[in-house]
PDB file of C-alpha atoms and ligand atoms in Angstrom:
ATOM      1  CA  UNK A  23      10.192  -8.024 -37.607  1.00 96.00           C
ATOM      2  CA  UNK A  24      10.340  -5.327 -35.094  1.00 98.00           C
ATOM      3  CA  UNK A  25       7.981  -2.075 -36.054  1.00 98.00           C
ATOM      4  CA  UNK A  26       8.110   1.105 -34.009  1.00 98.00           C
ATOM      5  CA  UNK A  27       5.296   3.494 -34.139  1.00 98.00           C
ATOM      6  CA  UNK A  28       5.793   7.114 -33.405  1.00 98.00           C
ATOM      7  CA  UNK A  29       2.812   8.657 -30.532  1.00 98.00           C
ATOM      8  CA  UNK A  30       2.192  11.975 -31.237  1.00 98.00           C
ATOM      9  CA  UNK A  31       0.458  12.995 -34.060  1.00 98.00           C
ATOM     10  CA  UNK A  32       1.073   9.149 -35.360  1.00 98.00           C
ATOM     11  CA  UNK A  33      -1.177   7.436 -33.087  1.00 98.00           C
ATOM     12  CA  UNK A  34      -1.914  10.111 -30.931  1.00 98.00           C
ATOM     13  CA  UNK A  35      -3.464  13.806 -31.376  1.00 97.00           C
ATOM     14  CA  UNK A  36      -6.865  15.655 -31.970  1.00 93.00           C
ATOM     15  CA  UNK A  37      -6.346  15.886 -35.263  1.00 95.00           C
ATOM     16  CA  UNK A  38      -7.727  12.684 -36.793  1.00 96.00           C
ATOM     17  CA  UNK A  39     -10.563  10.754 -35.553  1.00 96.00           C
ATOM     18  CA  UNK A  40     -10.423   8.838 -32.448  1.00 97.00           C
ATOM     19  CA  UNK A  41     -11.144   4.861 -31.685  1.00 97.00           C
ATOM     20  CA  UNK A  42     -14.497   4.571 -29.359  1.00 95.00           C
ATOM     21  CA  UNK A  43     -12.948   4.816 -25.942  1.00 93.00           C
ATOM     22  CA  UNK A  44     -12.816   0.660 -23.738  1.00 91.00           C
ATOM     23  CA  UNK A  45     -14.181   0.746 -20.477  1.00 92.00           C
ATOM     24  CA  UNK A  46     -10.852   0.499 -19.229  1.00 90.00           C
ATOM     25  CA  UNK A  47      -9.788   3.282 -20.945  1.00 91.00           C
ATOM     26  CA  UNK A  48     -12.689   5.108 -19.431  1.00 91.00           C
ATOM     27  CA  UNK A  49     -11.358   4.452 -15.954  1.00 92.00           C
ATOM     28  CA  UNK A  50      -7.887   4.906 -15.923  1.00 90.00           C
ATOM     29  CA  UNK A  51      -8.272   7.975 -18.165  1.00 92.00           C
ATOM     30  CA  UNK A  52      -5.787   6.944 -20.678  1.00 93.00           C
ATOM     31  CA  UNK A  53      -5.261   9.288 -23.885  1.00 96.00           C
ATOM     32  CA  UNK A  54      -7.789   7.986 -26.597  1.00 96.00           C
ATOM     33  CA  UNK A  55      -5.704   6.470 -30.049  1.00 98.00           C
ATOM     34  CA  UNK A  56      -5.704   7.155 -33.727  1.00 98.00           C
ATOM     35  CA  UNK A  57      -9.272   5.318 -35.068  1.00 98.00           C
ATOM     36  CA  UNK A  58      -7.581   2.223 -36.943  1.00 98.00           C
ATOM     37  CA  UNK A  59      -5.042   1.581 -34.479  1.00 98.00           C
ATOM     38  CA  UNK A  60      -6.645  -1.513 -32.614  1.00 98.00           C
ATOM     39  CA  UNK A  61      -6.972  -3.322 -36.267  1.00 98.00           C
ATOM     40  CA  UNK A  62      -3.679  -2.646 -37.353  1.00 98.00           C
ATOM     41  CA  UNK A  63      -1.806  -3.371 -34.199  1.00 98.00           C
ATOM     42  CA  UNK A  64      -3.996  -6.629 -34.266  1.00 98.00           C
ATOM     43  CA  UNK A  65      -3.402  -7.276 -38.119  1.00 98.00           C
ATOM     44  CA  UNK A  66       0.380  -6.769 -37.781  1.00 98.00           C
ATOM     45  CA  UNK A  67       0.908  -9.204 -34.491  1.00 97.00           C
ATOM     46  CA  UNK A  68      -1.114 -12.058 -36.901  1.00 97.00           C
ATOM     47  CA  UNK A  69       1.628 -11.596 -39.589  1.00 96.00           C
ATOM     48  CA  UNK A  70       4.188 -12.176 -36.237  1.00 96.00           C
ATOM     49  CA  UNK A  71       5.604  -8.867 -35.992  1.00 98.00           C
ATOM     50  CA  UNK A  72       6.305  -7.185 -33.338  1.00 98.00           C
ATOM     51  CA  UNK A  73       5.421  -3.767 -31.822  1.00 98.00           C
ATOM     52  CA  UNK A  74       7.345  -1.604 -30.730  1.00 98.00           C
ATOM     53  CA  UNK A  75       7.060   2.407 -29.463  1.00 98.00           C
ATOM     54  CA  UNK A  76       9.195   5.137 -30.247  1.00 98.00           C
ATOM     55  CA  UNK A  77       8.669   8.743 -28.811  1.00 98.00           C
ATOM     56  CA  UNK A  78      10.316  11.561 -28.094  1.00 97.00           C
ATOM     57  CA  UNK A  79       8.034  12.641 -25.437  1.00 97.00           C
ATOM     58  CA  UNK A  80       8.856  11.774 -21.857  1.00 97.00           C
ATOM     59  CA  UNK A  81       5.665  10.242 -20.902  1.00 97.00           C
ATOM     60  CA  UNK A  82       6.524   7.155 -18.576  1.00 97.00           C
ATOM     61  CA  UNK A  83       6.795   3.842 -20.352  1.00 97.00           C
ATOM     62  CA  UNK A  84       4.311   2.650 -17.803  1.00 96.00           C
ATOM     63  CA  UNK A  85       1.630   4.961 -18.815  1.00 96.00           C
ATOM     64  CA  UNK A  86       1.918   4.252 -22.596  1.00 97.00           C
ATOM     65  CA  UNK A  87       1.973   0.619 -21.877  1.00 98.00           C
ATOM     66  CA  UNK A  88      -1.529   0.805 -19.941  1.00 96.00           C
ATOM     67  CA  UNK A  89      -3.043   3.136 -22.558  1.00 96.00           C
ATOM     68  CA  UNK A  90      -2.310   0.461 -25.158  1.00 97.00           C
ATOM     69  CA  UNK A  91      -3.339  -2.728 -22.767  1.00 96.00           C
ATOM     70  CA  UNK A  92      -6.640  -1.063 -21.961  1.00 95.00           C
ATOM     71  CA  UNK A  93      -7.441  -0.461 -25.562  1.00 96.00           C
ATOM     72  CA  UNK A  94      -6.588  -4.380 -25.916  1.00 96.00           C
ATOM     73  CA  UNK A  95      -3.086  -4.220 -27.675  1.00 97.00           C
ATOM     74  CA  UNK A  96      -0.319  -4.601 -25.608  1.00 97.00           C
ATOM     75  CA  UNK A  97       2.769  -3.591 -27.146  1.00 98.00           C
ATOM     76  CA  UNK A  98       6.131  -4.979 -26.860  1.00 98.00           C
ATOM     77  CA  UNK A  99       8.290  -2.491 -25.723  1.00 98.00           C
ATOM     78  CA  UNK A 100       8.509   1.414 -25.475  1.00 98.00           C
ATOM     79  CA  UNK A 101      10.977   3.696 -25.954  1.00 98.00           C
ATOM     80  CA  UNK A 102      10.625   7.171 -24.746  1.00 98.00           C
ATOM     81  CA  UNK A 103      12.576  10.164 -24.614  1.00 97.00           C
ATOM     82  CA  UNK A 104      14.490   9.056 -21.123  1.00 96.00           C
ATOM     83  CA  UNK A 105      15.726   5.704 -22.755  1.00 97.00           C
ATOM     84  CA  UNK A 106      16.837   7.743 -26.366  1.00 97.00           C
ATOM     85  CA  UNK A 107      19.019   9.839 -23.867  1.00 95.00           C
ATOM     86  CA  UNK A 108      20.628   7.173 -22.577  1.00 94.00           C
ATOM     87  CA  UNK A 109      21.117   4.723 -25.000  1.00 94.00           C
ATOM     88  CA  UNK A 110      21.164   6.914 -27.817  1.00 93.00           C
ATOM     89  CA  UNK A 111      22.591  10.366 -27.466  1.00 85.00           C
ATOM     90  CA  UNK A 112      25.373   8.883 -24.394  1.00 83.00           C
ATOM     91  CA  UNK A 113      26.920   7.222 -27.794  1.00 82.00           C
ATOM     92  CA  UNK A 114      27.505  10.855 -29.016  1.00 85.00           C
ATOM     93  CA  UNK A 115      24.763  10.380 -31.689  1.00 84.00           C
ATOM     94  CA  UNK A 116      22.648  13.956 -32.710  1.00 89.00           C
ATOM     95  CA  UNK A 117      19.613  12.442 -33.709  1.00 95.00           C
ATOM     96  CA  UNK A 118      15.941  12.490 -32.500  1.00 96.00           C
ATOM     97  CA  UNK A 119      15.311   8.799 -33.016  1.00 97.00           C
ATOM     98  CA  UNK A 120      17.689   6.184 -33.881  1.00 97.00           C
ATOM     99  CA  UNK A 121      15.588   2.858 -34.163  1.00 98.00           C
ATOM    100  CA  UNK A 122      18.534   0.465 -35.030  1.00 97.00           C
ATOM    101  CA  UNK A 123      19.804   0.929 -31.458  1.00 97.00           C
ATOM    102  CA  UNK A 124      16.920  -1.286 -30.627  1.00 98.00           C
ATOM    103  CA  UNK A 125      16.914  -3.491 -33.155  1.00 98.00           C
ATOM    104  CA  UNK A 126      14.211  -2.246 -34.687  1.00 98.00           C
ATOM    105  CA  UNK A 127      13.674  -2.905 -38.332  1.00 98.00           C
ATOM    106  CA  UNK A 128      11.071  -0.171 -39.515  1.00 98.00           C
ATOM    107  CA  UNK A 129       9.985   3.100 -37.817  1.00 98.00           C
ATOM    108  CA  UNK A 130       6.869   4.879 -38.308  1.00 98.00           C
ATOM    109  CA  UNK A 131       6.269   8.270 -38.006  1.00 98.00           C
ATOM    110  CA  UNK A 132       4.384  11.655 -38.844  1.00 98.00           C
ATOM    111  CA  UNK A 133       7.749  13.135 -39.490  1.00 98.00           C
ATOM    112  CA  UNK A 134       9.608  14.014 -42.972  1.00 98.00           C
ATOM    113  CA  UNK A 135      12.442  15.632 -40.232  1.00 97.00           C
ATOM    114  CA  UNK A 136      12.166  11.235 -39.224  1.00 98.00           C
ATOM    115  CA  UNK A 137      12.571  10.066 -42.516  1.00 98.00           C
ATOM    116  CA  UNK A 138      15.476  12.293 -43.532  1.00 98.00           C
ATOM    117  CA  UNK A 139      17.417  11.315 -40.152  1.00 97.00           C
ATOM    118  CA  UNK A 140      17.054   7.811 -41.411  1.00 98.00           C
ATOM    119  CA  UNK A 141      18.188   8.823 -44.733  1.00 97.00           C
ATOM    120  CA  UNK A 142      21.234   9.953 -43.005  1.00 96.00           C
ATOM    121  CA  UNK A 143      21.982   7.150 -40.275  1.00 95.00           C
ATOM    122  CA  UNK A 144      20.334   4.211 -42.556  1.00 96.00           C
ATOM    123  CA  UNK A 145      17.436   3.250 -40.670  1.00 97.00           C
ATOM    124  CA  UNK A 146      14.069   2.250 -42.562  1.00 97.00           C
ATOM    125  CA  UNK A 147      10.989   4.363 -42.104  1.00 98.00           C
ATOM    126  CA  UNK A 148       7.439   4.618 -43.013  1.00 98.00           C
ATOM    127  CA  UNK A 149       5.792   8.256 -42.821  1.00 98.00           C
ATOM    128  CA  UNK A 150       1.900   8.605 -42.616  1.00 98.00           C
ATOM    129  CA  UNK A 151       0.632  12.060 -42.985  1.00 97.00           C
ATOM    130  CA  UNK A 152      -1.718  13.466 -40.093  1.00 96.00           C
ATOM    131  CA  UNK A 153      -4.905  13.433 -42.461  1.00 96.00           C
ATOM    132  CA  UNK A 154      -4.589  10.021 -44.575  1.00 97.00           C
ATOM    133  CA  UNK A 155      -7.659   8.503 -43.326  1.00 95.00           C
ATOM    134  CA  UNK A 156      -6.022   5.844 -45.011  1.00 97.00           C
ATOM    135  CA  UNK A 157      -3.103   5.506 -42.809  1.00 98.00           C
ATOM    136  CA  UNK A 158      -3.503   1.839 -41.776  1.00 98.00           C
ATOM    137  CA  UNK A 159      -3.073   0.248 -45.403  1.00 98.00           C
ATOM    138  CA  UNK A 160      -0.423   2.801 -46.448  1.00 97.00           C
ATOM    139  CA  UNK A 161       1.323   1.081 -43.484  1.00 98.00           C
ATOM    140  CA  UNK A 162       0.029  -2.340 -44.465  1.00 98.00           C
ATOM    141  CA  UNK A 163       1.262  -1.916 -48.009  1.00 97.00           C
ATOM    142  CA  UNK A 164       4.791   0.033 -47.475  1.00 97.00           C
ATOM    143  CA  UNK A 165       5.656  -2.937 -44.620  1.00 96.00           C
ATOM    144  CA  UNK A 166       4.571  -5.344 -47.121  1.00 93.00           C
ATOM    145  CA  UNK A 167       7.152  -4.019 -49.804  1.00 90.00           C
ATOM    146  CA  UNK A 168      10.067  -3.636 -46.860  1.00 85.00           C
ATOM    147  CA  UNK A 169      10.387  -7.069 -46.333  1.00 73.00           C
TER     148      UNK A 169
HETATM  149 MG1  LIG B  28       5.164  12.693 -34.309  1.00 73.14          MG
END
């Protein structure tokens, strides 16, 4: 299955502790991810899913794809706010993130606005508040029941 992850404030922000920064990460001065990310990423890819990233910011796809590489989880594809815009609102649709366009099966996201867009347009989502410290096996547990 395809699972998209939300960046900021999902994976991303200074509001929940960090992972320990790679070497890599060090040098190219990549933004530091959510602590848990680097076991769930790796726990999801072993149950053959695969991962996907959904933002609405317009950071380059290139620079979120080396932030995740030098933390050692490469992700499969990235969406960002330049490729919503054109594949998204060109059809007309008013909505911040529309997942199925990409055949994605299951979104994840920080955002009730999120979940009540794909209430609307029927698209599957998971929502993780900012301070579960718990957020990996709420994930591991809701994609478990999905599918
Ligand atoms: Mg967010």
């Amino acid at each position: 299955m395809k699972i998209s992850f939300d960046l900021d404030d999902t994976i991303i922000s200074t509001k929940f502790s960090l992972e320990k920064e790679s070497l890599w990460s060090k040098i190219i001065r990549v933004e530091r991810i959510r602590s848990g990310t680097i076991t769930l990423f790796k726990k999801l890819r072993a149950q053959k899913h695969e991962i996907y990233i959904y933002t609405t910011s317009y950071r380059s796809k290139l620079k979120i794809k080396l932030m995740f590489l030098c933390y050692g989880i490469p992700v499969d594809f990235v969406v960002n706010q330049h490729l919503h815009e054109k594949r998204v609102r060109k059809r007309g649709k008013n909505v911040s993130k529309f997942p199925p366009e990409f055949d994605i099966d299951i979104h994840i996201d920080d955002s009730l606005g999120v979940e009540m867009e794909g209430k609307k347009f029927g698209f599957k989502t998971i929502i993780v508040s900012i301070d579960d410290e718990n957020w990996t096996n709420t994930i591991l547990k809701k994609i478990e029941k999905a599918f």
